[in-house]
Tab-separated table of C-alpha atoms in Angstrom:
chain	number	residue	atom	x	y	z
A	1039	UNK	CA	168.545	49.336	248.614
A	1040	UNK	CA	169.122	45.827	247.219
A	1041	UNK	CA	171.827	44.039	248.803
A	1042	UNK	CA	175.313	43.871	247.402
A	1043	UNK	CA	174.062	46.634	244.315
A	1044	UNK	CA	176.525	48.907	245.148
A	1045	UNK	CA	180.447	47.598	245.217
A	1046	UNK	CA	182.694	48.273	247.603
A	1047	UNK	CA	183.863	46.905	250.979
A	1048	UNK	CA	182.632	43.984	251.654
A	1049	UNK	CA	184.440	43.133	255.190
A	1050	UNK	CA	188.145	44.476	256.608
A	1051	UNK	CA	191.091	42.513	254.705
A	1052	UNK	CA	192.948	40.713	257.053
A	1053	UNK	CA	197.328	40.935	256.803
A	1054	UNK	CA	196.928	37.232	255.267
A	1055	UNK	CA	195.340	34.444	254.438
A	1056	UNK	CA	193.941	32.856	257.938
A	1057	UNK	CA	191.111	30.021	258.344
A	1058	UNK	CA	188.719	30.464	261.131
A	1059	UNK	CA	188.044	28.401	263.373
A	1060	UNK	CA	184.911	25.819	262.665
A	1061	UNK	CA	181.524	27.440	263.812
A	1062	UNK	CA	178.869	25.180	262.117
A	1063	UNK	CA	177.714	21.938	262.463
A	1064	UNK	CA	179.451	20.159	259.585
A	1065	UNK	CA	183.013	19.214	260.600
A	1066	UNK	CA	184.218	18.722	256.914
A	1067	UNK	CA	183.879	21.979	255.864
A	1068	UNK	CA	185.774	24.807	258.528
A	1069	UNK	CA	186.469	28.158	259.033
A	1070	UNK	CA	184.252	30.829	257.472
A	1071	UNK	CA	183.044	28.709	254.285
A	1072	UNK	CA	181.656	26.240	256.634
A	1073	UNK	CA	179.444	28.934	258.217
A	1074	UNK	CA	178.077	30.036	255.062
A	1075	UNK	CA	177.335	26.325	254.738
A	1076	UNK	CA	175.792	25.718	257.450
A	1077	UNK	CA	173.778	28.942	257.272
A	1078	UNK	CA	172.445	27.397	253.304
A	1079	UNK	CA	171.165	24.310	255.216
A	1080	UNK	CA	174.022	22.317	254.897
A	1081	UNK	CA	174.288	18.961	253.228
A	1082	UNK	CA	170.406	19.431	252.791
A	1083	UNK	CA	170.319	22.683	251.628
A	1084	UNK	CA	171.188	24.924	248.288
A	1085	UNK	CA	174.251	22.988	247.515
A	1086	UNK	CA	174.303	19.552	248.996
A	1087	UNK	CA	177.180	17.513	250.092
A	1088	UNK	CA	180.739	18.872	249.948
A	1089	UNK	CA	182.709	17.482	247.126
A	1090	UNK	CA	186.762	18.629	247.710
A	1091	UNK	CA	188.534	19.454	250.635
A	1092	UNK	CA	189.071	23.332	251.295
A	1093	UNK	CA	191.485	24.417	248.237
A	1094	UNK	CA	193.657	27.313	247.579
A	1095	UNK	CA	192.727	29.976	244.367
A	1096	UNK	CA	195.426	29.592	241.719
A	1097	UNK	CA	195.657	33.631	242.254
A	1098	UNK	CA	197.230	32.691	246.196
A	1099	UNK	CA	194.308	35.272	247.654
A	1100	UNK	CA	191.257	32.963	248.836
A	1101	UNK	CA	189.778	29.718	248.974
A	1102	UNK	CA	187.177	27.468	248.118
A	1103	UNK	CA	185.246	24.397	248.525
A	1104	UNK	CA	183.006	22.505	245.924
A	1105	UNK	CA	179.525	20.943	246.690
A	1106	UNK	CA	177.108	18.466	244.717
A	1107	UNK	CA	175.269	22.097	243.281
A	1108	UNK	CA	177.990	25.028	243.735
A	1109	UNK	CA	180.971	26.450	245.436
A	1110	UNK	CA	181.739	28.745	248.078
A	1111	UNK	CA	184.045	30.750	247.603
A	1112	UNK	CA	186.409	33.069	250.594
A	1113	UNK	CA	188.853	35.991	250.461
A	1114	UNK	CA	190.156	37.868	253.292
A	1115	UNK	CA	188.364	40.867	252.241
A	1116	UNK	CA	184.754	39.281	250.607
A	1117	UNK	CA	184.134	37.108	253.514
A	1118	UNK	CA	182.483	33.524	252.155
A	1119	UNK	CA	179.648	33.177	249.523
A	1120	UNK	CA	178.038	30.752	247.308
A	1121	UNK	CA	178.028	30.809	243.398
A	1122	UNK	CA	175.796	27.785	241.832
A	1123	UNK	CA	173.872	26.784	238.411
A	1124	UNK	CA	174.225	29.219	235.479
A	1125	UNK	CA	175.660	32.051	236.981
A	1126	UNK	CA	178.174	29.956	238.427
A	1127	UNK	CA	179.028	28.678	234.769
A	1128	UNK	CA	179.222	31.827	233.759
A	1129	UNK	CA	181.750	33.155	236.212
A	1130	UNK	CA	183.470	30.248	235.326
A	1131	UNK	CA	183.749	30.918	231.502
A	1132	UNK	CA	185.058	34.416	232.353
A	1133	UNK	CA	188.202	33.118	234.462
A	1134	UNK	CA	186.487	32.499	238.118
A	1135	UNK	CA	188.489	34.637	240.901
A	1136	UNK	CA	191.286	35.681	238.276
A	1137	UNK	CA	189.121	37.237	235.886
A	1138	UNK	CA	187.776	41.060	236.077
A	1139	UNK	CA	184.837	39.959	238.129
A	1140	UNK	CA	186.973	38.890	240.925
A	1141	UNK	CA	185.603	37.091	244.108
A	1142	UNK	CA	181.941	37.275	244.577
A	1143	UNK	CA	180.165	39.252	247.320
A	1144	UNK	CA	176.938	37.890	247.320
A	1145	UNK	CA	174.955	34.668	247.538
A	1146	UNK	CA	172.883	33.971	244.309
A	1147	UNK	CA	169.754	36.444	244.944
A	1148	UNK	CA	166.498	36.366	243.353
A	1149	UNK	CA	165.886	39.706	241.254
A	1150	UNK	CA	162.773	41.704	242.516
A	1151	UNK	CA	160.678	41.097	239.669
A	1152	UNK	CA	160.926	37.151	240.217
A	1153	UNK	CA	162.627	36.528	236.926
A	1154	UNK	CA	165.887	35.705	237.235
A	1155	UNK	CA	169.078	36.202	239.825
A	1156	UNK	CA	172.500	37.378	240.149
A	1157	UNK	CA	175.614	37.657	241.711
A	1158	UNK	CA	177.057	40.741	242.729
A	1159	UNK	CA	181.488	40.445	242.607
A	1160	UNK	CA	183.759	42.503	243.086
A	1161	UNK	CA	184.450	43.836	239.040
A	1162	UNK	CA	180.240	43.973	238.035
A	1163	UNK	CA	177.127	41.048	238.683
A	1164	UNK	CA	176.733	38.241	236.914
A	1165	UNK	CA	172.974	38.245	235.273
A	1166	UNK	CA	170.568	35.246	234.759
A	1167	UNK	CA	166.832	34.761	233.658
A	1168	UNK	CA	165.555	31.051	231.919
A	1169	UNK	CA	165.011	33.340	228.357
A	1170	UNK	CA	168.693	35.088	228.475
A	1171	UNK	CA	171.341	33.105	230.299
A	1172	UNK	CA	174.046	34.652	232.350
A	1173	UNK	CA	175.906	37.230	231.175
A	1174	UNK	CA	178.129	39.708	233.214
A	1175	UNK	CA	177.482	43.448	233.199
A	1176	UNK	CA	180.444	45.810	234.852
A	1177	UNK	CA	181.779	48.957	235.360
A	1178	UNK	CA	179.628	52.252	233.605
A	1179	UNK	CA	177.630	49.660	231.868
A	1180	UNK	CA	176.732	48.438	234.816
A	1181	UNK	CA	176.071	51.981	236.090
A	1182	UNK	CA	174.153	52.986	233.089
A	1183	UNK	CA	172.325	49.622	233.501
A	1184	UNK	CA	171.129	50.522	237.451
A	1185	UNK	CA	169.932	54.273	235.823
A	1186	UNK	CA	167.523	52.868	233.573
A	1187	UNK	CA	166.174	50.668	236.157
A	1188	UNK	CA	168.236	47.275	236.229
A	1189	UNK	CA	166.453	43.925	234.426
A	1190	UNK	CA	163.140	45.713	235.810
A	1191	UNK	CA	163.325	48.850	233.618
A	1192	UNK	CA	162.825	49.136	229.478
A	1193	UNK	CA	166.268	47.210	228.713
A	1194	UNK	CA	165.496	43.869	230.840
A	1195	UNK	CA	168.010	41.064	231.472
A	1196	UNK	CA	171.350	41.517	229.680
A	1197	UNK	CA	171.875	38.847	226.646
A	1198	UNK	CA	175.361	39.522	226.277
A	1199	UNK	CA	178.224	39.704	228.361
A	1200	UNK	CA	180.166	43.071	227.841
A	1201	UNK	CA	181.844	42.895	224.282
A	1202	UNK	CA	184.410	44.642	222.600
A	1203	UNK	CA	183.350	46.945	219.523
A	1204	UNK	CA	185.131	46.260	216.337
A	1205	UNK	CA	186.578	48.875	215.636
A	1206	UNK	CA	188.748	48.545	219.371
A	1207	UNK	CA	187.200	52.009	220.902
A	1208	UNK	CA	184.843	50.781	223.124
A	1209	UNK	CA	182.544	47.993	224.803
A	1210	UNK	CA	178.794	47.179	224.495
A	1211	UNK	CA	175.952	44.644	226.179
A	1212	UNK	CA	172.941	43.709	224.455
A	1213	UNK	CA	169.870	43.676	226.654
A	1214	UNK	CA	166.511	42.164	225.776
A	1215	UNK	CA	164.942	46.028	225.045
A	1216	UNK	CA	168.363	47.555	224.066
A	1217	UNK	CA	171.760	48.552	224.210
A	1218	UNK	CA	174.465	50.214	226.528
A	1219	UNK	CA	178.045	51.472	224.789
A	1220	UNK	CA	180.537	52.869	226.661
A	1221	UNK	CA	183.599	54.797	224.972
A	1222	UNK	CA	186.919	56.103	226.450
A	1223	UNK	CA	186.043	59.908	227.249
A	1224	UNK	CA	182.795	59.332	226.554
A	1225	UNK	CA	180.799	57.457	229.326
A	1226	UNK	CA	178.200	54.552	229.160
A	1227	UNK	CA	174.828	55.444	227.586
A	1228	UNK	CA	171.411	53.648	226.965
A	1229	UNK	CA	169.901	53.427	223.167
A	1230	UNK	CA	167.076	51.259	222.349
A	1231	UNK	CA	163.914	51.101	219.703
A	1232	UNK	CA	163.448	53.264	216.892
A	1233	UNK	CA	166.563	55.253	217.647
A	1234	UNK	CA	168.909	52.610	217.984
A	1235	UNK	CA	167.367	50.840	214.477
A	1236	UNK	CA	168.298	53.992	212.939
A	1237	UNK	CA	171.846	54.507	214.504
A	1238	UNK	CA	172.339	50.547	213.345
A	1239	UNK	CA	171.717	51.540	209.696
A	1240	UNK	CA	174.345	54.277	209.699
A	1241	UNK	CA	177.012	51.892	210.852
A	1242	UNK	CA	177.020	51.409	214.381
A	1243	UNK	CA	179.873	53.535	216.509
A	1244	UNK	CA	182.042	52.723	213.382
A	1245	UNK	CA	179.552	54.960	210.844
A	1246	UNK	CA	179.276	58.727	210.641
A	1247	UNK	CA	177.383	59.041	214.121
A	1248	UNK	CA	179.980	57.811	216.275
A	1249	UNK	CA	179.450	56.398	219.456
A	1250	UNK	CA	176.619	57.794	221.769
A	1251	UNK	CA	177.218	60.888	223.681
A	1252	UNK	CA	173.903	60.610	225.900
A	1253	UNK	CA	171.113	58.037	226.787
A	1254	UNK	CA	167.955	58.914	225.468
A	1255	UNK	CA	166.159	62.047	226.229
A	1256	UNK	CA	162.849	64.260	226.070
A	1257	UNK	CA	162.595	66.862	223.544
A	1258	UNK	CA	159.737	68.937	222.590
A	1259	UNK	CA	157.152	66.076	220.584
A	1260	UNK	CA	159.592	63.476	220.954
A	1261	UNK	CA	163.341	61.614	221.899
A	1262	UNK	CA	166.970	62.445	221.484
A	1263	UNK	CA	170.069	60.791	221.734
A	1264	UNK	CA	172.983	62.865	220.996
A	1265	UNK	CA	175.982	60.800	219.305
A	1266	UNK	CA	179.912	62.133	218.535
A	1267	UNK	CA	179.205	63.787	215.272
A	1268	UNK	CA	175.635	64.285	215.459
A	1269	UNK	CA	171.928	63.243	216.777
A	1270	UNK	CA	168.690	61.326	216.011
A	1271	UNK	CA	165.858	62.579	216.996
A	1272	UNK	CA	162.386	60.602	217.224
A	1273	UNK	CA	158.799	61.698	216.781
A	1274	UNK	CA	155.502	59.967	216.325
A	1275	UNK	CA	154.785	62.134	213.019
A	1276	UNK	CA	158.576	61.261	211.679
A	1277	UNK	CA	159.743	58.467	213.326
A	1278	UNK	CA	163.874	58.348	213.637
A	1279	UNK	CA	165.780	60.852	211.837
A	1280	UNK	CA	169.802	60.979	211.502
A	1281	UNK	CA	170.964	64.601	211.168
A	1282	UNK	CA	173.654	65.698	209.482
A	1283	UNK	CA	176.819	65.708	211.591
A	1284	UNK	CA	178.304	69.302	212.794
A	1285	UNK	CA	181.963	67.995	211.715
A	1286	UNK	CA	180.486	66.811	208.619
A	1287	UNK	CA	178.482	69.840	207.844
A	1288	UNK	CA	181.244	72.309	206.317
A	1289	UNK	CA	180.685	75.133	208.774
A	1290	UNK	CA	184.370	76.879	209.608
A	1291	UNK	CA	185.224	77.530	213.370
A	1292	UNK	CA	182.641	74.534	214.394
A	1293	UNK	CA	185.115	71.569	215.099
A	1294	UNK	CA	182.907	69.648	217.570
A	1295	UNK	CA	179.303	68.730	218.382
A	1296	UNK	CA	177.200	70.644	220.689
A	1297	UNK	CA	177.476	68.052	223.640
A	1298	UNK	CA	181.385	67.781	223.649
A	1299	UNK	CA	181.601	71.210	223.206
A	1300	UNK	CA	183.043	74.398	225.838
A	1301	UNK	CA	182.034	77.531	226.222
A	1302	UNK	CA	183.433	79.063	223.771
A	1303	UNK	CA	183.376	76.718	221.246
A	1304	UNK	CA	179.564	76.445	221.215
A	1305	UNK	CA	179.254	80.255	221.054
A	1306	UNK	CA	181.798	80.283	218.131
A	1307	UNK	CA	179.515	77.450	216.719
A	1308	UNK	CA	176.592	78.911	217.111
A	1309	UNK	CA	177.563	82.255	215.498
A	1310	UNK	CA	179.540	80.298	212.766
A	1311	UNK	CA	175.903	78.519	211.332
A	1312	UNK	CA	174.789	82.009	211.308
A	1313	UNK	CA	177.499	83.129	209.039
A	1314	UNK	CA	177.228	80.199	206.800
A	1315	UNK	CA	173.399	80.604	206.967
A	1316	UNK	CA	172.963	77.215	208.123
A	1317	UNK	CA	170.256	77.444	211.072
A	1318	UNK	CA	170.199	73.860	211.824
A	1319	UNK	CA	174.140	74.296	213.161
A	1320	UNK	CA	172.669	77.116	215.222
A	1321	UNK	CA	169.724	76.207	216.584
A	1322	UNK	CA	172.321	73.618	217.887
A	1323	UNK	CA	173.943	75.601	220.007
A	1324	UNK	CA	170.949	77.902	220.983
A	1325	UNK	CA	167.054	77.954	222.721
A	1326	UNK	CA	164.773	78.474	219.992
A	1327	UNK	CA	164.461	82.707	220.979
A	1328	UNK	CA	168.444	83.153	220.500
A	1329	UNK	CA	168.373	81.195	217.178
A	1330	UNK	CA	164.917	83.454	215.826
A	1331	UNK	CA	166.633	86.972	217.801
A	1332	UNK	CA	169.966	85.987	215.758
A	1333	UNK	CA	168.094	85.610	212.758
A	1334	UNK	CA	165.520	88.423	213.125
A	1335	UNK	CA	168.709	91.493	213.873
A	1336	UNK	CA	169.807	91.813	211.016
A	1337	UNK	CA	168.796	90.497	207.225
A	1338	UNK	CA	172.593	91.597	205.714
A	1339	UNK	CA	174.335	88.481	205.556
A	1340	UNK	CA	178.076	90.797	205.595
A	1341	UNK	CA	178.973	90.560	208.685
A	1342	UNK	CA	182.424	89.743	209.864
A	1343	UNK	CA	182.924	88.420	213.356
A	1344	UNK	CA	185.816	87.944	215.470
A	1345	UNK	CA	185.794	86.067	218.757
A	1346	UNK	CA	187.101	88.202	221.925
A	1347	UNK	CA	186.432	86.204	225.252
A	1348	UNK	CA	183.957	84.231	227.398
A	1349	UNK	CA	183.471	85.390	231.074
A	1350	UNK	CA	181.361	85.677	233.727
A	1351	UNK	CA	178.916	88.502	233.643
A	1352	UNK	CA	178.726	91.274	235.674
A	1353	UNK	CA	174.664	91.431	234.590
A	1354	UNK	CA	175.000	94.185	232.884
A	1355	UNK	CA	171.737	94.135	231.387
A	1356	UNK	CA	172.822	93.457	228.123
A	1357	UNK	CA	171.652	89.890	227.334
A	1358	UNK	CA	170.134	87.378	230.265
A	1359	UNK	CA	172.459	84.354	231.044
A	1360	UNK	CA	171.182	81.835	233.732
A	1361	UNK	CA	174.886	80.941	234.425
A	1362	UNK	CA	175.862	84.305	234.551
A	1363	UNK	CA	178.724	83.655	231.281
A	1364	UNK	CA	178.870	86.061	228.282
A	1365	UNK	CA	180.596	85.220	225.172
A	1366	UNK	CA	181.837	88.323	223.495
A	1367	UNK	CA	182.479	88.730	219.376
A	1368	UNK	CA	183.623	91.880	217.738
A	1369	UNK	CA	182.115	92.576	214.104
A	1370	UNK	CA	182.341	94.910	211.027
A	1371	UNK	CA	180.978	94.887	207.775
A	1372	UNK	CA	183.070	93.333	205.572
A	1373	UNK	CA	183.210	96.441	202.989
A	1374	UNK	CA	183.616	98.546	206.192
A	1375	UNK	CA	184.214	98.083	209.224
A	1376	UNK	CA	181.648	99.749	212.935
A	1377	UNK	CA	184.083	100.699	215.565
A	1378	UNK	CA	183.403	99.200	218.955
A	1379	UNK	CA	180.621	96.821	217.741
A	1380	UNK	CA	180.019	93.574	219.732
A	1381	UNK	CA	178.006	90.645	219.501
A	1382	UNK	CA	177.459	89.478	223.131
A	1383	UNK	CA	175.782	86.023	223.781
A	1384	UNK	CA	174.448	85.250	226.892
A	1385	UNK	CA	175.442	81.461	227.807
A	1386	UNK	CA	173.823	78.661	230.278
A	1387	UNK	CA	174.413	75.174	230.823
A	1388	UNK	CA	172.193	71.880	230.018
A	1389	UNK	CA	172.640	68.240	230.667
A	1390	UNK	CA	173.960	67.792	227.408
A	1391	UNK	CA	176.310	70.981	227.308
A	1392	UNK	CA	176.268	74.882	226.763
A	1393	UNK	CA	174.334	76.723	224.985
A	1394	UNK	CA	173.469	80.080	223.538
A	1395	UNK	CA	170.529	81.340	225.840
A	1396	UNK	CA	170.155	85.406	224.581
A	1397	UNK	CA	172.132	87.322	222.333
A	1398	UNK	CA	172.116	91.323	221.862
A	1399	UNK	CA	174.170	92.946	218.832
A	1400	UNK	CA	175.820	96.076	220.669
A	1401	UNK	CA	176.647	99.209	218.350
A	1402	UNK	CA	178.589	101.962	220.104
């Protein structure tokens, strides 16, 4: 695990703000910052001679000293580290100790790939590399960043500190091989190459798409990424294609997308794109054998359905459902109606949300 990744705890707080006593060999700088001092090398080492005295935060919680090439920096609860160069700068431009990143928790520490550095703190890390700067990654952007690999993976060093959208939902960083967004509700996900080119020329998260609802993901010949009112979906034949958004797609009963979607509300979509013979809404909601079985049953387009309930299944035999939930519609014709008639849909879960995995028309 790479030291000072995850945040947390860095040391017990203390009741209040107490020096320790010298323990290094430089008597101008005491207590705990002179350790770290003396533990960098001291007047020789990383950050050369001291330049103030030991001096109070603004904020009242910790301390700090200056050198020739850095600071040190101490709260009750971080211990003592050092901040320098560009990363230092950067903290610096964001508000030091009294902005979101808080005290640092980490010395300056060289990223595995030999790159760059960074600075873990106590609100997100400070990111630099000679090609990007520093820029500060934090909360699920920083969480999304650390799933698809840190400055090592396919998105590389951040170029952006995180940044407000425009239209005040949400936040972004730019990366060197991509994006992260993060929305209220939504999470923090990854889009990057052809996918995010094509989500750019809808609008961004202020166009028709929305803001991301997933990273991006492996489908059958090709990538996914699943947005708030619809998807784009990548293939080396096609390339990226923006599909029509469920909300924007006129089909009653179907007031969300697939991945936001409950139980019941996918199985009422589902059977909804089937009414309005739109397969595309289905296939949605559905594996590719409910979508063809719902298709293949019946040819009369006069159906009339009426949602009952979605529960968990006894296994009756009637349709296969991995996690054991049935969704249960009533029909009749609508020039006359089939007493006791049920459309039962046998439901399982994905990453992304339910889905329809069976479905069985039941005529009693």
């Amino acid at each position: 695990m790479r030291l000072g990744r995850v945040l947390g705890g860095v040391a017990a707080a203390v009741a209040s703000l107490v020096l320790a006593v010298p323990a290094q060999a430089d008597p101008r700088v005491g207590g705990e910052i002179g350790v770290r001092y003396d533990a960098l090398g001291g007047e020789a080492g990383l950050l050369g001679a001291p330049r103030s005295p030991e001096i109070r935060t603004p904020n009242g919680k910790g301390a700090y000293v200056a050198f020739d090439r850095g600071s040190i920096y101490w709260s009750p609860w971080t211990g003592a580290w050092e901040t320098h160069g560009e990363i230092r700068a950067g903290w610096g431009r964001l508000g030091w100790e009294n902005g979101y990143l808080g005290f640092p928790i980490t010395n300056e520490v060289t990223t595995p790939n030999g790159r760059g550095a960074y600075n873990a703190f106590e609100g997100g890390s400070i990111y630099f590399s000679p090609a990007t700067g520093a820029h500060a990654v934090r909360g699920l952007i920083r969480d999304a960043y650390a799933w698809a690999g840190w400055e090592n993976g396919r998105l590389g060093f951040p170029t952006t500190s995180q940044i407000p959208t425009p239209n005040g939902r949400g936040a972004y960083n730019v990366f060197q091989g991509g994006s992260i967004y993060w929305g209220p509700g939504i999470g923090a996900h990854v889009v990057w190459g052809a996918i995010r080119d094509a989500w750019a020329a809808t609008g961004w998260e202020s166009g028709q798409l929305g803001f991301p609802t997933s990273s991006e993901f492996d489908i059958p010949g090709g990538k996914r990424v699943n947005f708030e009112r619809g998807f784009i979906e990548w293939s080396a034949g096609t390339g990226a294609r923006v599909n029509r958004t469920i909300t924007d797609s006129g089909i009653p009963g179907c007031p969300v997308p697939h991945q936001t979607a409950s139980i019941s509300q996918a199985a009422q979509c589902f059977v909804s794109g089937w009414e309005q013979d739109s397969p595309d809404v289905s296939a949605d909601y559905a594996s590719m054998r409910a979508t063809s079985e719902m298709w293949g049953v019946e040819d009369d387009p006069g159906w009339r359905f009426n949602f009952s309930s979605c529960e968990r299944s006894d296994f009756s035999g009637y349709v296969e459902s991995t996690a054991g939930m049935e969704c249960y519609f009533s029909y009749d014709r609508l020039y006359g109606p089939y007493e006791s008639s049920y459309l039962v849909l046998g439901m399982a879960e994905r990453l992304d949300g339910w889905f329809v995995e069976d479905v069985e028309f039941i005529a009693v």
